[in-house]
Structures are given as C-alpha cells and as structure tokens.
Tab-separated table of C-alpha atoms in Angstrom:
chain	number	residue	atom	x	y	z
A	1	UNK	CA	-62.237	95.080	40.822
A	2	UNK	CA	-59.058	96.168	39.164
A	3	UNK	CA	-56.691	92.878	39.724
A	4	UNK	CA	-59.625	90.916	38.438
A	5	UNK	CA	-59.759	93.145	35.457
A	6	UNK	CA	-55.606	92.281	34.485
A	7	UNK	CA	-56.124	88.817	35.295
A	8	UNK	CA	-58.456	88.460	32.740
A	9	UNK	CA	-57.007	90.074	30.070
A	10	UNK	CA	-53.650	88.336	31.318
A	11	UNK	CA	-55.512	85.421	30.825
A	12	UNK	CA	-56.723	86.012	26.979
A	13	UNK	CA	-53.615	87.159	25.958
A	14	UNK	CA	-52.125	83.695	27.189
A	15	UNK	CA	-55.000	81.418	26.019
A	16	UNK	CA	-54.177	83.510	22.700
A	17	UNK	CA	-51.159	83.195	22.620
A	18	UNK	CA	-51.395	79.594	23.183
A	19	UNK	CA	-53.465	78.768	20.561
A	20	UNK	CA	-51.739	80.410	17.996
A	21	UNK	CA	-48.291	78.519	19.307
A	22	UNK	CA	-50.450	75.184	18.163
A	23	UNK	CA	-52.040	76.552	15.110
A	24	UNK	CA	-47.744	77.544	13.879
A	25	UNK	CA	-47.213	73.611	15.640
A	26	UNK	CA	-49.542	71.988	13.492
A	27	UNK	CA	-48.490	73.964	10.579
A	28	UNK	CA	-44.961	73.528	10.526
A	29	UNK	CA	-46.257	69.468	11.094
A	30	UNK	CA	-49.267	69.109	8.782
A	31	UNK	CA	-47.959	71.192	5.765
A	32	UNK	CA	-46.257	69.514	2.702
A	33	UNK	CA	-43.918	72.510	1.769
A	34	UNK	CA	-41.242	74.031	2.941
A	35	UNK	CA	-42.458	77.476	2.177
A	36	UNK	CA	-46.312	76.417	3.710
A	37	UNK	CA	-44.304	75.361	7.040
A	38	UNK	CA	-42.436	78.893	6.654
A	39	UNK	CA	-44.974	80.335	6.801
A	40	UNK	CA	-46.903	79.410	9.540
A	41	UNK	CA	-43.649	78.260	12.076
A	42	UNK	CA	-42.740	82.135	11.349
A	43	UNK	CA	-46.928	83.124	12.891
A	44	UNK	CA	-45.680	81.816	15.634
A	45	UNK	CA	-41.941	84.029	15.720
A	46	UNK	CA	-43.916	86.569	15.752
A	47	UNK	CA	-48.116	86.787	16.439
A	48	UNK	CA	-47.412	83.945	19.044
A	49	UNK	CA	-44.888	85.899	20.351
A	50	UNK	CA	-45.762	88.820	20.982
A	51	UNK	CA	-48.838	87.669	22.499
A	52	UNK	CA	-47.177	85.592	24.764
A	53	UNK	CA	-45.065	88.369	25.918
A	54	UNK	CA	-48.021	90.938	26.308
A	55	UNK	CA	-48.957	88.476	28.695
A	56	UNK	CA	-46.013	87.749	30.724
A	57	UNK	CA	-45.696	91.982	30.922
A	58	UNK	CA	-49.631	91.916	32.232
A	59	UNK	CA	-49.084	90.310	34.511
A	60	UNK	CA	-45.772	91.376	35.945
A	61	UNK	CA	-46.819	95.499	35.445
A	62	UNK	CA	-44.514	98.072	34.584
A	63	UNK	CA	-41.316	97.120	36.357
A	64	UNK	CA	-37.570	96.409	34.794
A	65	UNK	CA	-38.342	93.208	34.106
A	66	UNK	CA	-41.266	94.222	31.191
A	67	UNK	CA	-38.957	96.051	29.788
A	68	UNK	CA	-36.639	93.883	28.668
A	69	UNK	CA	-38.967	90.946	28.172
A	70	UNK	CA	-40.238	94.054	25.721
A	71	UNK	CA	-36.374	93.974	24.188
A	72	UNK	CA	-37.184	90.353	23.854
A	73	UNK	CA	-40.095	90.580	21.758
A	74	UNK	CA	-38.330	93.795	20.100
A	75	UNK	CA	-34.662	90.854	19.102
A	76	UNK	CA	-37.839	88.420	17.613
A	77	UNK	CA	-38.976	90.003	15.325
A	78	UNK	CA	-36.152	91.797	14.390
A	79	UNK	CA	-34.843	88.095	13.596
A	80	UNK	CA	-37.619	85.868	13.126
A	81	UNK	CA	-38.372	87.199	9.293
A	82	UNK	CA	-34.994	87.626	8.448
A	83	UNK	CA	-34.717	83.313	9.176
A	84	UNK	CA	-37.634	82.679	7.075
A	85	UNK	CA	-36.601	84.667	4.213
A	86	UNK	CA	-33.375	83.178	4.252
A	87	UNK	CA	-35.263	79.648	4.241
A	88	UNK	CA	-37.388	80.519	1.570
A	89	UNK	CA	-34.507	81.861	-0.669
A	90	UNK	CA	-32.512	78.580	0.043
A	91	UNK	CA	-35.556	76.174	-0.239
A	92	UNK	CA	-36.007	78.299	-3.787
A	93	UNK	CA	-32.244	77.840	-4.625
A	94	UNK	CA	-31.836	74.362	-3.492
A	95	UNK	CA	-35.540	72.075	-3.869
A	96	UNK	CA	-35.061	70.185	-6.753
A	97	UNK	CA	-38.475	69.875	-7.306
A	98	UNK	CA	-39.817	73.380	-7.137
A	99	UNK	CA	-41.096	74.826	-10.077
A	100	UNK	CA	-43.727	71.728	-9.609
A	101	UNK	CA	-44.404	72.257	-5.975
A	102	UNK	CA	-45.306	75.929	-6.521
A	103	UNK	CA	-47.274	75.911	-10.020
A	104	UNK	CA	-49.468	73.477	-7.124
A	105	UNK	CA	-50.275	76.326	-4.774
A	106	UNK	CA	-50.756	78.651	-7.367
A	107	UNK	CA	-54.370	80.138	-7.440
B	1	UNK	CA	-5.276	85.570	-8.389
B	2	UNK	CA	-3.413	85.299	-11.306
B	3	UNK	CA	-5.778	84.583	-15.054
B	4	UNK	CA	-3.525	82.811	-17.436
B	5	UNK	CA	-5.170	81.694	-20.849
B	6	UNK	CA	-5.326	78.104	-20.161
B	7	UNK	CA	-6.316	78.185	-16.437
B	8	UNK	CA	-7.813	74.435	-15.738
B	9	UNK	CA	-9.617	76.746	-13.015
B	10	UNK	CA	-10.779	79.356	-14.909
B	11	UNK	CA	-14.381	78.085	-14.448
B	12	UNK	CA	-14.712	77.749	-11.043
B	13	UNK	CA	-12.712	81.186	-10.269
B	14	UNK	CA	-15.368	83.084	-11.783
B	15	UNK	CA	-18.386	81.153	-10.341
B	16	UNK	CA	-16.056	82.292	-6.593
B	17	UNK	CA	-16.008	85.929	-8.424
B	18	UNK	CA	-19.530	85.899	-9.555
B	19	UNK	CA	-21.408	83.458	-8.514
B	20	UNK	CA	-24.394	84.653	-7.443
B	21	UNK	CA	-25.485	86.231	-10.451
B	22	UNK	CA	-24.434	82.513	-12.772
B	23	UNK	CA	-26.764	81.029	-10.543
B	24	UNK	CA	-29.120	83.171	-10.941
B	25	UNK	CA	-29.138	82.666	-15.009
B	26	UNK	CA	-28.838	78.975	-14.155
B	27	UNK	CA	-32.037	78.432	-11.658
B	28	UNK	CA	-34.156	80.182	-14.513
B	29	UNK	CA	-33.177	77.898	-17.482
B	30	UNK	CA	-33.105	74.312	-15.412
B	31	UNK	CA	-34.663	74.543	-12.166
B	32	UNK	CA	-35.534	70.575	-12.412
B	33	UNK	CA	-32.335	69.350	-13.899
B	34	UNK	CA	-29.611	69.440	-11.059
B	35	UNK	CA	-27.580	67.534	-12.842
B	36	UNK	CA	-26.188	69.723	-15.043
B	37	UNK	CA	-25.014	72.444	-12.735
B	38	UNK	CA	-21.711	72.571	-12.555
B	39	UNK	CA	-21.317	71.896	-9.595
B	40	UNK	CA	-18.019	70.519	-8.479
B	41	UNK	CA	-16.993	66.901	-8.577
B	42	UNK	CA	-16.045	64.901	-5.863
B	43	UNK	CA	-12.202	65.842	-4.672
B	44	UNK	CA	-9.950	63.011	-5.173
B	45	UNK	CA	-8.641	63.288	-2.132
B	46	UNK	CA	-5.256	61.522	-1.281
B	47	UNK	CA	-7.330	59.809	0.939
B	48	UNK	CA	-8.006	56.725	-1.571
B	49	UNK	CA	-4.193	55.949	-1.657
B	50	UNK	CA	-5.109	54.240	1.868
B	51	UNK	CA	-7.051	51.247	0.622
B	52	UNK	CA	-4.768	50.254	-2.295
B	53	UNK	CA	-2.097	48.759	0.038
B	54	UNK	CA	-0.257	45.015	-0.089
B	55	UNK	CA	-1.045	43.791	2.482
B	56	UNK	CA	-4.952	43.682	2.818
B	57	UNK	CA	-5.658	40.315	4.740
B	58	UNK	CA	-3.668	42.501	8.004
B	59	UNK	CA	-6.017	45.291	7.738
B	60	UNK	CA	-8.944	42.780	7.358
B	61	UNK	CA	-7.512	41.753	10.303
B	62	UNK	CA	-7.026	44.652	12.271
B	63	UNK	CA	-10.074	46.176	11.599
B	64	UNK	CA	-12.207	43.573	13.405
B	65	UNK	CA	-9.814	43.468	16.136
B	66	UNK	CA	-10.225	47.268	16.621
B	67	UNK	CA	-13.970	46.905	16.365
B	68	UNK	CA	-13.626	43.830	18.834
B	69	UNK	CA	-11.190	46.161	21.450
B	70	UNK	CA	-13.323	49.450	20.429
B	71	UNK	CA	-16.930	47.638	21.558
B	72	UNK	CA	-15.280	45.667	24.369
B	73	UNK	CA	-14.029	49.214	25.983
B	74	UNK	CA	-17.064	51.266	25.397
B	75	UNK	CA	-18.964	48.132	27.594
B	76	UNK	CA	-16.585	48.405	30.270
B	77	UNK	CA	-17.116	51.951	30.257
B	78	UNK	CA	-20.926	51.346	30.105
B	79	UNK	CA	-20.462	49.532	33.247
B	80	UNK	CA	-18.751	51.458	34.912
B	81	UNK	CA	-20.619	54.526	34.553
B	82	UNK	CA	-23.744	52.391	35.493
B	83	UNK	CA	-22.212	51.539	38.646
B	84	UNK	CA	-21.305	54.527	39.556
B	85	UNK	CA	-25.175	56.202	39.189
B	86	UNK	CA	-25.964	53.486	41.279
B	87	UNK	CA	-23.246	54.251	44.101
B	88	UNK	CA	-25.052	58.061	44.010
B	89	UNK	CA	-27.547	59.248	46.982
B	90	UNK	CA	-31.226	59.067	45.453
B	91	UNK	CA	-31.719	61.923	43.957
B	92	UNK	CA	-33.993	64.410	45.917
B	93	UNK	CA	-34.280	62.500	48.887
B	94	UNK	CA	-35.042	64.724	52.101
B	95	UNK	CA	-31.676	63.816	53.364
B	96	UNK	CA	-29.585	63.867	50.548
B	97	UNK	CA	-26.495	65.927	50.512
B	98	UNK	CA	-27.484	67.235	54.350
B	99	UNK	CA	-24.599	66.057	56.187
B	100	UNK	CA	-22.483	67.300	53.042
B	101	UNK	CA	-19.755	70.388	54.340
B	102	UNK	CA	-18.880	71.279	51.681
B	103	UNK	CA	-22.348	72.497	50.483
B	104	UNK	CA	-22.845	74.495	53.305
B	105	UNK	CA	-18.841	75.836	52.915
B	106	UNK	CA	-19.251	77.058	49.779
B	107	UNK	CA	-22.672	79.365	50.633
B	108	UNK	CA	-20.777	80.541	53.565
B	109	UNK	CA	-17.686	81.320	52.631
B	110	UNK	CA	-17.416	81.971	49.168
B	111	UNK	CA	-18.134	85.860	49.303
B	112	UNK	CA	-16.260	86.859	51.652
B	113	UNK	CA	-13.196	84.318	49.962
B	114	UNK	CA	-13.158	85.254	46.604
B	115	UNK	CA	-14.996	88.827	46.583
B	116	UNK	CA	-17.799	87.144	43.857
B	117	UNK	CA	-21.462	87.864	44.624
B	118	UNK	CA	-22.376	84.797	42.212
B	119	UNK	CA	-22.143	81.705	44.320
B	120	UNK	CA	-21.092	79.603	41.231
B	121	UNK	CA	-18.549	81.727	39.464
B	122	UNK	CA	-16.795	81.830	42.468
B	123	UNK	CA	-17.244	78.041	42.832
B	124	UNK	CA	-15.841	76.614	39.741
B	125	UNK	CA	-13.403	79.783	38.688
B	126	UNK	CA	-11.898	79.325	42.138
B	127	UNK	CA	-11.935	76.685	44.505
B	128	UNK	CA	-12.674	74.660	41.190
B	129	UNK	CA	-10.618	76.637	39.226
B	130	UNK	CA	-8.318	73.779	37.784
B	131	UNK	CA	-11.863	71.673	36.636
B	132	UNK	CA	-12.433	74.487	34.314
B	133	UNK	CA	-8.885	74.510	32.806
B	134	UNK	CA	-8.969	71.237	32.344
B	135	UNK	CA	-12.828	72.332	30.393
B	136	UNK	CA	-11.309	75.213	28.260
B	137	UNK	CA	-8.343	73.123	27.731
B	138	UNK	CA	-11.233	70.498	26.265
B	139	UNK	CA	-12.935	73.015	24.225
B	140	UNK	CA	-9.836	73.834	22.341
B	141	UNK	CA	-8.889	70.291	22.031
B	142	UNK	CA	-12.349	69.897	20.044
B	143	UNK	CA	-11.199	72.426	17.843
B	144	UNK	CA	-7.700	71.222	17.095
B	145	UNK	CA	-9.581	67.867	16.305
B	146	UNK	CA	-11.384	69.344	13.599
B	147	UNK	CA	-8.632	71.292	12.786
B	148	UNK	CA	-6.751	68.086	12.302
B	149	UNK	CA	-9.110	66.603	9.841
B	150	UNK	CA	-11.745	68.998	7.912
B	151	UNK	CA	-9.064	72.174	7.580
B	152	UNK	CA	-7.503	73.263	3.877
B	153	UNK	CA	-4.699	75.185	5.396
B	154	UNK	CA	-1.497	75.504	3.879
B	155	UNK	CA	-2.683	73.076	1.472
B	156	UNK	CA	-0.547	72.926	-1.711
B	157	UNK	CA	-3.551	72.163	-3.995
B	158	UNK	CA	-5.110	75.410	-5.582
B	159	UNK	CA	-7.532	73.415	-7.307
B	160	UNK	CA	-8.820	72.022	-4.180
B	161	UNK	CA	-9.389	75.715	-1.872
B	162	UNK	CA	-10.685	76.759	-5.126
B	163	UNK	CA	-13.158	74.215	-4.960
B	164	UNK	CA	-13.562	74.540	-1.495
B	165	UNK	CA	-14.797	78.093	-1.539
B	166	UNK	CA	-17.209	77.295	-5.058
B	167	UNK	CA	-18.558	74.760	-2.721
B	168	UNK	CA	-19.850	77.312	-0.722
B	169	UNK	CA	-20.726	79.365	-2.224
B	170	UNK	CA	-22.767	77.373	-4.295
B	171	UNK	CA	-25.976	77.446	-1.800
B	172	UNK	CA	-25.593	80.239	0.338
B	173	UNK	CA	-27.025	83.564	0.022
B	174	UNK	CA	-24.176	86.087	-0.266
B	175	UNK	CA	-24.659	89.936	-0.178
B	176	UNK	CA	-28.113	89.390	0.948
B	177	UNK	CA	-30.015	92.688	1.895
B	178	UNK	CA	-32.011	92.149	4.202
B	179	UNK	CA	-29.649	89.524	6.359
B	180	UNK	CA	-26.833	92.528	6.285
B	181	UNK	CA	-29.425	95.120	7.359
B	182	UNK	CA	-30.058	93.105	10.149
B	183	UNK	CA	-26.518	91.749	11.072
B	184	UNK	CA	-25.881	95.525	10.687
B	185	UNK	CA	-28.449	96.339	13.702
B	186	UNK	CA	-27.700	93.438	15.923
B	187	UNK	CA	-24.263	92.779	15.467
B	188	UNK	CA	-23.045	95.564	17.947
B	189	UNK	CA	-25.593	94.822	20.498
B	190	UNK	CA	-25.106	90.978	20.727
B	191	UNK	CA	-21.149	91.886	20.854
B	192	UNK	CA	-21.615	94.173	23.759
B	193	UNK	CA	-24.345	91.623	25.604
B	194	UNK	CA	-21.469	88.960	25.430
B	195	UNK	CA	-19.191	91.244	27.063
B	196	UNK	CA	-21.815	92.648	29.831
B	197	UNK	CA	-22.529	88.550	31.028
B	198	UNK	CA	-18.972	88.304	30.693
B	199	UNK	CA	-17.675	91.690	33.028
B	200	UNK	CA	-20.757	90.951	35.418
B	201	UNK	CA	-19.380	87.012	35.477
B	202	UNK	CA	-18.794	87.476	39.297
B	203	UNK	CA	-21.568	89.559	40.119
B	204	UNK	CA	-25.180	88.602	38.442
B	205	UNK	CA	-25.803	85.207	36.372
B	206	UNK	CA	-23.082	84.519	33.275
B	207	UNK	CA	-19.494	84.078	32.868
B	208	UNK	CA	-17.145	83.006	30.932
B	209	UNK	CA	-18.856	79.702	29.611
B	210	UNK	CA	-22.298	81.909	28.290
B	211	UNK	CA	-20.558	85.092	27.032
B	212	UNK	CA	-18.003	83.461	25.085
B	213	UNK	CA	-20.975	81.910	23.693
B	214	UNK	CA	-23.023	85.048	23.089
B	215	UNK	CA	-19.474	86.514	21.307
B	216	UNK	CA	-19.513	83.411	18.975
B	217	UNK	CA	-23.359	83.793	17.996
B	218	UNK	CA	-22.119	87.620	17.314
B	219	UNK	CA	-19.145	86.194	15.034
B	220	UNK	CA	-20.988	84.001	13.013
B	221	UNK	CA	-23.893	86.183	12.184
B	222	UNK	CA	-21.809	88.988	11.078
B	223	UNK	CA	-19.481	86.549	8.833
B	224	UNK	CA	-23.387	85.169	7.365
B	225	UNK	CA	-24.181	88.156	6.637
B	226	UNK	CA	-20.738	89.869	5.165
B	227	UNK	CA	-18.699	86.958	4.102
B	228	UNK	CA	-15.295	85.819	4.952
B	229	UNK	CA	-13.487	89.476	2.945
B	230	UNK	CA	-14.825	91.103	6.116
B	231	UNK	CA	-14.123	88.971	8.983
B	232	UNK	CA	-10.616	88.285	7.714
B	233	UNK	CA	-9.416	92.407	8.736
B	234	UNK	CA	-9.982	90.920	11.834
B	235	UNK	CA	-10.355	87.330	12.641
B	236	UNK	CA	-8.658	84.876	10.617
B	237	UNK	CA	-6.006	81.702	11.564
B	238	UNK	CA	-3.482	83.469	13.549
B	239	UNK	CA	-5.989	85.228	15.672
B	240	UNK	CA	-6.750	82.042	16.408
B	241	UNK	CA	-4.092	80.608	17.100
B	242	UNK	CA	-2.380	83.790	19.845
B	243	UNK	CA	-5.586	84.063	21.390
B	244	UNK	CA	-6.332	80.299	22.474
B	245	UNK	CA	-2.503	80.231	23.086
B	246	UNK	CA	-2.415	83.670	25.592
B	247	UNK	CA	-5.336	82.903	27.207
B	248	UNK	CA	-5.087	79.053	28.625
B	249	UNK	CA	-1.299	80.275	29.103
B	250	UNK	CA	-2.889	83.246	31.621
B	251	UNK	CA	-5.424	80.568	33.129
B	252	UNK	CA	-2.489	78.398	33.515
B	253	UNK	CA	0.615	80.711	34.975
B	254	UNK	CA	-2.695	82.746	37.181
B	255	UNK	CA	-3.663	79.327	38.291
B	256	UNK	CA	-0.601	78.086	39.701
B	257	UNK	CA	0.789	80.696	40.729
B	258	UNK	CA	-2.638	81.214	43.043
B	259	UNK	CA	-2.762	78.048	43.862
B	260	UNK	CA	0.506	77.306	45.162
B	261	UNK	CA	0.510	80.378	46.767
B	262	UNK	CA	-2.488	79.839	48.642
B	263	UNK	CA	-1.287	76.055	49.584
B	264	UNK	CA	2.138	77.141	51.061
B	265	UNK	CA	0.169	80.687	52.957
B	266	UNK	CA	2.748	82.818	51.363
B	267	UNK	CA	1.318	86.694	50.171
B	268	UNK	CA	0.077	86.739	47.049
B	269	UNK	CA	-1.165	90.233	46.480
B	270	UNK	CA	-4.286	88.908	45.230
B	271	UNK	CA	-7.084	90.937	47.629
B	272	UNK	CA	-10.689	90.100	46.940
B	273	UNK	CA	-11.270	94.047	47.164
B	274	UNK	CA	-14.312	95.804	47.633
B	275	UNK	CA	-17.030	93.327	47.229
B	276	UNK	CA	-19.872	94.289	45.000
B	277	UNK	CA	-17.869	95.954	42.450
B	278	UNK	CA	-17.129	95.331	38.700
B	279	UNK	CA	-13.611	95.227	40.068
B	280	UNK	CA	-13.346	93.064	42.552
B	281	UNK	CA	-12.483	89.644	43.175
B	282	UNK	CA	-9.037	89.285	42.245
B	283	UNK	CA	-8.739	86.751	39.669
B	284	UNK	CA	-12.242	86.172	38.531
B	285	UNK	CA	-12.584	88.505	36.608
B	286	UNK	CA	-9.553	88.109	33.963
B	287	UNK	CA	-10.189	84.142	34.186
B	288	UNK	CA	-13.491	85.104	33.529
B	289	UNK	CA	-12.779	86.531	30.195
B	290	UNK	CA	-10.097	84.606	29.179
B	291	UNK	CA	-12.518	81.414	29.641
B	292	UNK	CA	-15.125	83.964	27.321
B	293	UNK	CA	-12.162	84.202	24.124
B	294	UNK	CA	-11.718	80.569	24.763
B	295	UNK	CA	-14.954	79.842	24.121
B	296	UNK	CA	-16.178	82.262	21.353
B	297	UNK	CA	-13.048	81.260	19.358
B	298	UNK	CA	-13.993	77.900	19.985
B	299	UNK	CA	-17.455	78.788	18.287
B	300	UNK	CA	-16.273	80.368	15.819
B	301	UNK	CA	-13.897	78.016	14.391
B	302	UNK	CA	-15.820	74.902	14.996
B	303	UNK	CA	-18.670	77.046	13.154
B	304	UNK	CA	-15.956	78.024	9.451
B	305	UNK	CA	-14.241	74.422	9.706
B	306	UNK	CA	-17.031	72.483	9.352
B	307	UNK	CA	-18.488	75.190	6.477
B	308	UNK	CA	-15.492	75.958	4.533
B	309	UNK	CA	-11.791	74.331	6.074
B	310	UNK	CA	-11.076	77.888	6.447
B	311	UNK	CA	-11.042	81.319	8.015
C-alpha cells in the first residue's frame, strides 16, 4: 500500500517536473526577445529542477544520495537566478533596440 | 598611472576608473545610437604590415601551395583514421575483447600493485603514466599557443593595454552586488569540492582532471565577481609559470624515476601502503595533485587570455 502511494507521488512529481521543463524549452525557443526567454528558461532551472529532484528523493527514500540531491537543488537555486540576473543586465547594456522591445511589452 | 595634462589616453583612463557609472549615463542618453558610444577604434596593430610586402605574387603562390598541402595532409589523415577505425573490433559484439589479457590483468592486479581502489586512476597514472604526462603537456602547449596569439603581457604600447582593459570593462558588469554575494558564498565551497575530488582520486571516482576543472571553475567565478585586482593578489602570470613548470617537472621526474627503477627491478622505496587510506597508493596522490594544478591553471589561463589577453 505504502509502496503504491510512494510510486504514485513519485510519478506525479516526475511528470510535473517534465511538463515544466517542456514549457521552459518551448518558451526559450518560441519567445522572440531575450528577456522573455530568460523568464522561461529560469523557470525550468528552478521549479522544474526542484520537482524532478523531489521525485528522485521520493524514489530513493532517506539516504545519503537524497541528501546529495538536496545539495544539487540548493546549488541550482543559488546560481540559476544569479545567471538570469547577469544575462538580463547584459541584455539591457548591449541590446541596441532595447527601448523599442521593452516598450512593445509594456502592459 | 601618471596623470599628465595632455595625456592622449586620458579618456581611456577615465573610462577604466569609473567605467560603469559613465556607461550608465550614456545608456540613458543614447540607447539607440551605438555609434556615438566611445568604443575605442580597432587597434591598428603591426600585423597589417604583413600585407605590404613587395613580392606579392610570391606570397600569393605560397598561400595557394599552403592551402593545397593542408588539404592533402588533412585528406591523408582522414584516410588513415578511417582505415584504422575500420580495423577495430566490432562494437558491442559478444566476443569483443574477450581474449584481451590486459583487461583481465588490470581488473585483477591494479589494487594490489598500485594501491588504488579506483582502478581507472591506477591505470591512467601508473600503468599508462606517460600517456597522462603527454596529456598534461598537451594542455600546457595549448595555453602556450594561446599566449603567443593573444597575450598582451610585456606589450610596450601603453595604449594597447589600456584599450584591452577598456574593451573588457565595456560590457562586463563589474561590482555586481548579487554576483559578489553568490560568489562569496560559493567560491570556497567549489574550491574545497575540487580539492576533495583530487585528494580522493585514488579512492573514488574523480582525479586530477575533473578536480582541476572544478578548481579552475572556482577561480573563474571569483574573477568574474571581484575583478582582476583581487585575483592579481594570488594569481599572476608569474604564478602560472611557476605552478605549471613545477608541476610538469615533478611529474616527469617522478614518473621517470618510477618507471626506470621498476623496469630494472631496483627497489625504489615507493610502497602502495594500506589500501583505502588517503595517504596510500604511493605516487598516485601527488601525481593527482600535480595534474589538478596543471588543469586548473590551464582553465584559468585560457579564460583570462580570451577575455583580456592578460592575467
């Protein structure tokens, strides 16, 4: 019984993580401007990775391996937003048509 | 840095000293007009003199012959490699490499003879030690080539140096608060992790190459966050030369001694020790450290060379 529940939770988390990664990839390919693409790609690196790693932890149970997976999540949550921030800053400083693009996407 | 009144490089120096804030102001004014940004002109290097030779035709003919020869050499090399690949045993076949004595020998004897729990390290640093020595030298030669082509170290022309610095500062976000905070937290962890991988090279997966790559990544992260002034305190061109020289020299001498004494059955005083300890496996641990140093230096040197042309 408990094994079944664990498997279901594992499968749900895995599918949710894969869906998020798929959305991230689609967004990174489909959006036209760099900042929108960063927005999509950053989601995959944080939420998608968290869900995938959670599924791996559920599958593995409590062990040293799951502790290392937690460390992977912590590392990515530290670094991925910083990367997005730096890319965004670089786009703002180097893109020639930044103003027109930013205007187009104003609400 | 001198500050004369009629210094022709004054604008470059200003830019270097407060590049970010100057850039901010410019970005507000002229976002759409990139041409009026004070991008320094292309450096008119001494390379252009190459094309002002008198014997133009000779050079042209040489160029054609050079292209033909290069093409022929490439074709020959491709042919040899394809022929060699065709002679290899079938991949994944049932009886492939079954009759190879070397594989069985390695699996059975590596731990006993070298003291390495990680058989791969035992093979690449002991049985095939000269192969790894060659790989380290390949890395070193790659850096030497890049240094020849891109280095501005020892350049007499002050303008060249300043321009390189200005180029570097132009788009690079220096003194980024977020990045610095992250790097302050992560750099020690990354460096310790790299050292851990190197030190456990003979016990667990890893070794000099992977650990050295992680060390280099840590150095690059620190450099990115804090700039050249901070890294120059502990890593300059001199450090690079010293570390590379000592590492490669130690590797060559130690491996030469080991092979010479081993081949002539002379007792060399290097024992495998207690298998499983950190301080065991004879030469493997220092050799791993040496390879790690070379790889880390190579990574960092390539990065700085391609970024600015100077350490």
